[in-house]
mmCIF file of N, CA and C in Angstrom:
data_model
loop_
_atom_site.group_PDB
_atom_site.id
_atom_site.type_symbol
_atom_site.label_atom_id
_atom_site.label_comp_id
_atom_site.label_asym_id
_atom_site.label_seq_id
_atom_site.Cartn_x
_atom_site.Cartn_y
_atom_site.Cartn_z
ATOM 1 N N MET A 437 8.777 -15.376 17.223
ATOM 2 C CA MET A 437 8.911 -14.066 16.401
ATOM 3 C C MET A 437 7.565 -13.608 15.737
ATOM 4 N N PRO A 438 6.202 -13.461 16.675
ATOM 5 C CA PRO A 438 5.264 -12.896 15.834
ATOM 6 C C PRO A 438 5.822 -11.528 15.241
ATOM 7 N N LEU A 439 4.523 -11.062 14.000
ATOM 8 C CA LEU A 439 4.383 -9.486 14.074
ATOM 9 C C LEU A 439 4.034 -8.721 14.713
ATOM 10 N N ASN A 440 4.664 -7.506 14.586
ATOM 11 C CA ASN A 440 4.686 -6.522 15.985
ATOM 12 C C ASN A 440 2.933 -6.001 15.663
ATOM 13 N N LYS A 441 1.945 -5.528 16.375
ATOM 14 C CA LYS A 441 0.666 -5.662 16.003
ATOM 15 C C LYS A 441 0.883 -4.169 14.846
ATOM 16 N N GLU A 442 1.737 -3.764 14.946
ATOM 17 C CA GLU A 442 1.753 -1.948 14.346
ATOM 18 C C GLU A 442 1.892 -2.597 12.747
ATOM 19 N N ILE A 443 2.755 -3.556 12.124
ATOM 20 C CA ILE A 443 2.990 -3.901 11.245
ATOM 21 C C ILE A 443 1.603 -4.827 10.506
ATOM 22 N N LYS A 444 1.309 -5.313 11.336
ATOM 23 C CA LYS A 444 -0.082 -6.287 11.272
ATOM 24 C C LYS A 444 -0.914 -5.766 10.648
ATOM 25 N N THR A 445 -1.473 -4.645 11.630
ATOM 26 C CA THR A 445 -2.886 -3.383 11.124
ATOM 27 C C THR A 445 -2.371 -2.729 10.092
ATOM 28 N N LYS A 446 -0.815 -2.389 9.403
ATOM 29 C CA LYS A 446 -0.873 -1.853 8.479
ATOM 30 C C LYS A 446 -0.855 -2.497 7.218
ATOM 31 N N LEU A 447 -0.123 -3.721 7.596
ATOM 32 C CA LEU A 447 -0.486 -4.839 6.309
ATOM 33 C C LEU A 447 -2.211 -4.965 5.954
ATOM 34 N N ILE A 448 -3.258 -5.231 6.680
ATOM 35 C CA ILE A 448 -4.227 -4.915 6.749
ATOM 36 C C ILE A 448 -5.067 -4.423 6.607
ATOM 37 N N THR A 449 -4.751 -2.506 6.526
ATOM 38 C CA THR A 449 -5.116 -1.713 5.728
ATOM 39 C C THR A 449 -4.431 -1.244 3.850
ATOM 40 N N ASP A 450 -3.659 -1.593 4.064
ATOM 41 C CA ASP A 450 -3.223 -1.611 2.381
ATOM 42 C C ASP A 450 -3.335 -3.026 1.909
ATOM 43 N N TYR A 451 -4.266 -3.930 2.466
ATOM 44 C CA TYR A 451 -4.817 -4.781 1.542
ATOM 45 C C TYR A 451 -6.113 -5.313 1.736
ATOM 46 N N HIS A 452 -7.041 -4.974 2.575
ATOM 47 C CA HIS A 452 -7.944 -5.421 3.088
ATOM 48 C C HIS A 452 -8.839 -4.899 1.250
ATOM 49 N N ARG A 453 -10.622 -5.586 1.424
ATOM 50 C CA ARG A 453 -10.877 -5.378 0.663
ATOM 51 C C ARG A 453 -12.211 -4.449 0.812
ATOM 52 N N HIS A 454 -12.630 -3.967 2.137
ATOM 53 C CA HIS A 454 -13.436 -3.448 2.864
ATOM 54 C C HIS A 454 -13.139 -3.124 4.286
ATOM 55 N N GLU A 455 -13.747 -1.773 4.491
ATOM 56 C CA GLU A 455 -13.416 -1.636 5.663
ATOM 57 C C GLU A 455 -13.016 -2.854 7.123
ATOM 58 N N THR A 456 -13.928 -3.484 6.856
ATOM 59 C CA THR A 456 -13.796 -5.283 8.164
ATOM 60 C C THR A 456 -12.850 -6.158 7.903
ATOM 61 N N ASP A 457 -12.750 -5.844 6.760
ATOM 62 C CA ASP A 457 -11.657 -6.909 5.882
ATOM 63 C C ASP A 457 -10.428 -7.688 6.822
ATOM 64 N N THR A 458 -10.614 -8.829 7.660
ATOM 65 C CA THR A 458 -8.868 -8.862 7.938
ATOM 66 C C THR A 458 -8.775 -10.685 7.883
ATOM 67 N N GLY A 459 -9.655 -11.012 6.840
ATOM 68 C CA GLY A 459 -9.206 -12.271 6.527
ATOM 69 C C GLY A 459 -9.189 -12.849 4.952
ATOM 70 N N SER A 460 -8.873 -11.610 4.382
ATOM 71 C CA SER A 460 -9.059 -12.205 2.912
ATOM 72 C C SER A 460 -8.023 -12.845 1.976
ATOM 73 N N PRO A 461 -7.669 -13.641 1.062
ATOM 74 C CA PRO A 461 -6.753 -14.263 0.529
ATOM 75 C C PRO A 461 -5.501 -13.218 0.627
ATOM 76 N N GLU A 462 -5.891 -12.113 0.010
ATOM 77 C CA GLU A 462 -4.972 -10.730 0.041
ATOM 78 C C GLU A 462 -4.122 -10.463 1.267
ATOM 79 N N VAL A 463 -4.941 -10.234 1.771
ATOM 80 C CA VAL A 463 -4.584 -10.187 3.663
ATOM 81 C C VAL A 463 -3.499 -10.632 4.163
ATOM 82 N N GLN A 464 -3.844 -12.294 4.018
ATOM 83 C CA GLN A 464 -3.305 -13.477 4.376
ATOM 84 C C GLN A 464 -2.223 -13.635 3.647
ATOM 85 N N VAL A 465 -2.333 -13.570 2.350
ATOM 86 C CA VAL A 465 -0.625 -13.667 1.870
ATOM 87 C C VAL A 465 -0.042 -12.325 2.064
ATOM 88 N N ALA A 466 -0.385 -11.816 2.144
ATOM 89 C CA ALA A 466 0.428 -10.230 2.572
ATOM 90 C C ALA A 466 0.913 -10.472 4.061
ATOM 91 N N ILE A 467 0.114 -10.888 4.527
ATOM 92 C CA ILE A 467 1.162 -11.526 6.038
ATOM 93 C C ILE A 467 1.842 -12.530 6.538
ATOM 94 N N LEU A 468 1.414 -13.258 5.608
ATOM 95 C CA LEU A 468 2.571 -14.470 5.278
ATOM 96 C C LEU A 468 4.052 -14.149 4.617
ATOM 97 N N THR A 469 3.726 -13.186 3.588
ATOM 98 C CA THR A 469 4.865 -12.571 2.312
ATOM 99 C C THR A 469 6.418 -12.294 3.503
ATOM 100 N N THR A 470 4.796 -11.137 4.839
ATOM 101 C CA THR A 470 5.935 -10.347 5.781
ATOM 102 C C THR A 470 6.778 -11.228 6.709
ATOM 103 N N ARG A 471 5.876 -12.511 6.765
ATOM 104 C CA ARG A 471 6.529 -13.386 8.186
ATOM 105 C C ARG A 471 7.753 -14.112 7.494
ATOM 106 N N ILE A 472 7.313 -14.713 5.895
ATOM 107 C CA ILE A 472 8.546 -14.955 5.638
ATOM 108 C C ILE A 472 9.804 -14.238 5.160
ATOM 109 N N ASN A 473 9.541 -13.415 5.078
ATOM 110 C CA ASN A 473 10.732 -12.891 4.768
ATOM 111 C C ASN A 473 11.668 -12.422 5.807
ATOM 112 N N GLN A 474 10.683 -12.091 7.259
ATOM 113 C CA GLN A 474 11.075 -12.659 8.331
ATOM 114 C C GLN A 474 12.125 -13.443 8.648
ATOM 115 N N LEU A 475 11.541 -14.909 8.484
ATOM 116 C CA LEU A 475 12.093 -16.135 8.845
ATOM 117 C C LEU A 475 13.165 -16.252 8.205
ATOM 118 N N THR A 476 13.558 -15.616 6.830
ATOM 119 C CA THR A 476 14.495 -16.012 6.010
ATOM 120 C C THR A 476 15.300 -15.446 6.178
ATOM 121 N N SER A 477 15.602 -13.913 6.668
ATOM 122 C CA SER A 477 16.258 -13.513 7.339
ATOM 123 C C SER A 477 16.908 -13.755 8.635
ATOM 124 N N HIS A 478 16.447 -14.208 9.651
ATOM 125 C CA HIS A 478 16.390 -15.183 10.617
ATOM 126 C C HIS A 478 17.391 -16.609 10.487
ATOM 127 N N LEU A 479 17.418 -17.422 9.465
ATOM 128 C CA LEU A 479 17.275 -18.433 8.983
ATOM 129 C C LEU A 479 19.123 -17.930 8.073
ATOM 130 N N ARG A 480 18.938 -17.031 7.640
ATOM 131 C CA ARG A 480 20.426 -16.216 7.056
ATOM 132 C C ARG A 480 21.794 -16.340 8.279
ATOM 133 N N ALA A 481 20.787 -15.784 9.323
ATOM 134 C CA ALA A 481 21.846 -15.498 10.088
ATOM 135 C C ALA A 481 22.607 -16.946 11.261
ATOM 136 N N ASN A 482 21.434 -17.582 11.191
ATOM 137 C CA ASN A 482 20.968 -18.851 12.083
ATOM 138 C C ASN A 482 20.674 -20.053 11.099
ATOM 139 N N THR A 483 21.927 -20.795 10.574
ATOM 140 C CA THR A 483 21.581 -21.285 9.594
ATOM 141 C C THR A 483 21.528 -22.998 10.270
ATOM 142 N N HIS A 484 21.473 -23.302 11.914
ATOM 143 C CA HIS A 484 21.456 -24.414 11.682
ATOM 144 C C HIS A 484 19.960 -24.379 12.887
ATOM 145 N N ASP A 485 19.226 -23.510 12.315
ATOM 146 C CA ASP A 485 17.968 -23.710 13.216
ATOM 147 C C ASP A 485 16.469 -24.454 12.527
ATOM 148 N N GLU A 486 16.563 -25.798 12.713
ATOM 149 C CA GLU A 486 16.041 -26.733 11.638
ATOM 150 C C GLU A 486 14.846 -26.851 12.079
ATOM 151 N N SER A 487 14.169 -26.140 13.522
ATOM 152 C CA SER A 487 12.799 -25.882 13.714
ATOM 153 C C SER A 487 12.377 -24.322 13.030
ATOM 154 N N CYS A 488 13.203 -23.798 12.941
ATOM 155 C CA CYS A 488 12.517 -22.292 12.229
ATOM 156 C C CYS A 488 12.287 -22.850 10.707
ATOM 157 N N ARG A 489 13.500 -23.437 10.086
ATOM 158 C CA ARG A 489 13.288 -23.768 9.270
ATOM 159 C C ARG A 489 11.991 -24.713 8.243
ATOM 160 N N HIS A 490 11.702 -25.359 9.386
ATOM 161 C CA HIS A 490 10.346 -26.173 9.222
ATOM 162 C C HIS A 490 9.141 -24.991 9.280
ATOM 163 N N GLY A 491 9.309 -24.475 10.096
ATOM 164 C CA GLY A 491 7.995 -23.340 10.436
ATOM 165 C C GLY A 491 8.100 -22.612 9.211
ATOM 166 N N LEU A 492 9.099 -22.088 8.568
ATOM 167 C CA LEU A 492 9.297 -21.362 7.181
ATOM 168 C C LEU A 492 8.588 -21.918 5.785
ATOM 169 N N LEU A 493 9.043 -23.456 5.366
ATOM 170 C CA LEU A 493 8.633 -24.557 4.726
ATOM 171 C C LEU A 493 6.926 -24.370 5.365
ATOM 172 N N LYS A 494 6.055 -24.508 6.029
ATOM 173 C CA LYS A 494 4.616 -24.857 6.628
ATOM 174 C C LYS A 494 4.231 -23.557 5.985
ATOM 175 N N LEU A 495 4.794 -21.955 6.340
ATOM 176 C CA LEU A 495 4.208 -20.750 5.530
ATOM 177 C C LEU A 495 4.359 -20.588 4.149
ATOM 178 N N VAL A 496 5.352 -21.190 4.081
ATOM 179 C CA VAL A 496 5.625 -21.018 2.310
ATOM 180 C C VAL A 496 4.675 -21.814 1.401
ATOM 181 N N GLY A 497 4.397 -23.232 2.330
ATOM 182 C CA GLY A 497 3.493 -23.761 1.605
ATOM 183 C C GLY A 497 1.752 -23.277 1.817
ATOM 184 N N GLN A 498 1.664 -22.153 2.445
ATOM 185 C CA GLN A 498 0.559 -22.289 3.160
ATOM 186 C C GLN A 498 0.086 -20.941 2.482
ATOM 187 N N ARG A 499 1.309 -20.052 2.308
ATOM 188 C CA ARG A 499 1.065 -19.556 1.209
ATOM 189 C C ARG A 499 0.516 -19.432 -0.456
ATOM 190 N N ARG A 500 1.614 -20.520 -0.877
ATOM 191 C CA ARG A 500 1.138 -21.080 -1.723
ATOM 192 C C ARG A 500 -0.426 -21.649 -2.174
ATOM 193 N N ARG A 501 -1.041 -22.244 -1.163
ATOM 194 C CA ARG A 501 -2.066 -22.912 -1.478
ATOM 195 C C ARG A 501 -3.293 -21.727 -1.459
ATOM 196 N N LEU A 502 -2.889 -20.509 -0.530
ATOM 197 C CA LEU A 502 -3.809 -19.163 -0.352
ATOM 198 C C LEU A 502 -3.557 -18.333 -2.344
ATOM 199 N N LEU A 503 -2.597 -18.262 -2.905
ATOM 200 C CA LEU A 503 -2.251 -17.767 -3.550
ATOM 201 C C LEU A 503 -2.363 -18.633 -5.253
ATOM 202 N N ALA A 504 -2.600 -19.980 -4.753
ATOM 203 C CA ALA A 504 -3.276 -21.204 -5.861
ATOM 204 C C ALA A 504 -4.772 -20.612 -6.000
ATOM 205 N N TYR A 505 -5.073 -20.687 -4.922
ATOM 206 C CA TYR A 505 -6.889 -20.445 -4.575
ATOM 207 C C TYR A 505 -7.284 -18.938 -5.048
ATOM 208 N N LEU A 506 -6.314 -17.834 -4.997
ATOM 209 C CA LEU A 506 -7.024 -16.461 -5.609
ATOM 210 C C LEU A 506 -6.589 -16.845 -7.028
ATOM 211 N N ARG A 507 -5.448 -17.428 -7.709
ATOM 212 C CA ARG A 507 -5.116 -17.781 -9.109
ATOM 213 C C ARG A 507 -6.921 -18.150 -9.784
ATOM 214 N N LYS A 508 -7.091 -19.080 -9.252
ATOM 215 C CA LYS A 508 -7.978 -20.012 -9.680
ATOM 216 C C LYS A 508 -9.513 -18.946 -9.439
ATOM 217 N N ALA A 509 -9.788 -18.543 -8.358
ATOM 218 C CA ALA A 509 -10.942 -17.652 -8.006
ATOM 219 C C ALA A 509 -11.359 -16.223 -8.680
ATOM 220 N N GLU A 510 -9.948 -15.609 -8.704
ATOM 221 C CA GLU A 510 -10.039 -14.182 -9.362
ATOM 222 C C GLU A 510 -8.727 -13.532 -9.721
ATOM 223 N N TYR A 511 -8.311 -14.017 -11.212
ATOM 224 C CA TYR A 511 -6.967 -13.883 -11.329
ATOM 225 C C TYR A 511 -6.735 -12.532 -11.730
ATOM 226 N N GLN A 512 -7.283 -11.743 -11.564
ATOM 227 C CA GLN A 512 -7.104 -10.137 -12.126
ATOM 228 C C GLN A 512 -6.253 -9.739 -10.768
ATOM 229 N N ARG A 513 -6.846 -10.509 -9.256
ATOM 230 C CA ARG A 513 -6.390 -9.551 -8.291
ATOM 231 C C ARG A 513 -5.669 -10.441 -7.926
ATOM 232 N N TYR A 514 -5.259 -11.773 -8.317
ATOM 233 C CA TYR A 514 -4.030 -12.595 -8.128
ATOM 234 C C TYR A 514 -2.920 -11.560 -9.277
ATOM 235 N N LEU A 515 -2.608 -11.308 -10.064
ATOM 236 C CA LEU A 515 -1.926 -10.342 -10.775
ATOM 237 C C LEU A 515 -1.967 -9.067 -9.727
ATOM 238 N N VAL A 516 -2.626 -8.538 -9.851
ATOM 239 C CA VAL A 516 -2.740 -7.087 -9.045
ATOM 240 C C VAL A 516 -1.525 -7.592 -7.352
ATOM 241 N N LEU A 517 -2.058 -8.906 -6.369
ATOM 242 C CA LEU A 517 -1.666 -9.105 -5.501
ATOM 243 C C LEU A 517 0.470 -9.187 -6.041
ATOM 244 N N THR A 518 0.496 -10.306 -6.165
ATOM 245 C CA THR A 518 1.938 -10.760 -6.954
ATOM 246 C C THR A 518 2.710 -9.465 -7.235
ATOM 247 N N ASP A 519 2.315 -8.512 -8.043
ATOM 248 C CA ASP A 519 2.806 -7.603 -8.486
ATOM 249 C C ASP A 519 3.187 -6.540 -7.478
ATOM 250 N N GLN A 520 2.111 -6.598 -6.790
ATOM 251 C CA GLN A 520 2.220 -5.696 -5.014
ATOM 252 C C GLN A 520 3.531 -6.387 -4.376
ATOM 253 N N LEU A 521 3.692 -7.773 -4.114
ATOM 254 C CA LEU A 521 4.252 -7.703 -2.968
ATOM 255 C C LEU A 521 5.871 -8.416 -3.511
ATOM 256 N N LYS A 522 6.048 -8.296 -5.295
ATOM 257 C CA LYS A 522 6.710 -8.939 -5.566
ATOM 258 C C LYS A 522 6.879 -10.254 -6.034
ATOM 259 N N LEU A 523 5.966 -10.748 -6.215
ATOM 260 C CA LEU A 523 6.387 -12.613 -5.812
ATOM 261 C C LEU A 523 6.058 -12.557 -7.239
ATOM 262 N N ARG A 524 6.716 -14.005 -7.529
ATOM 263 C CA ARG A 524 7.073 -14.642 -8.781
ATOM 264 C C ARG A 524 5.579 -15.731 -9.418
ATOM 265 N N ARG A 525 5.840 -15.369 -10.628
ATOM 266 C CA ARG A 525 4.362 -16.606 -11.002
ATOM 267 C C ARG A 525 5.235 -17.763 -12.072
ATOM 268 N N LYS A 526 3.689 -18.338 -11.496
ATOM 269 C CA LYS A 526 3.746 -19.515 -12.595
ATOM 270 C C LYS A 526 3.235 -19.461 -14.002
#
């Protein structure tokens, strides 16, 4: 279940740093968060889908690593991003 092109494009335009930016940590975390929310709702309906659960855990780990990098590199951008995406912080 990949994201629709329209949704992904909207996320990129909402969280990019400059016009040609598609891979900054903010954009990646926003895309991962949307995908995680999508898989979470799928797993609520399909509780025995273990392959989906495995993929979800991999995405959560990847997002956690990106957030840790952003927190270490530029703390103010980390705070803004977690507020925008309504993510808990440690």
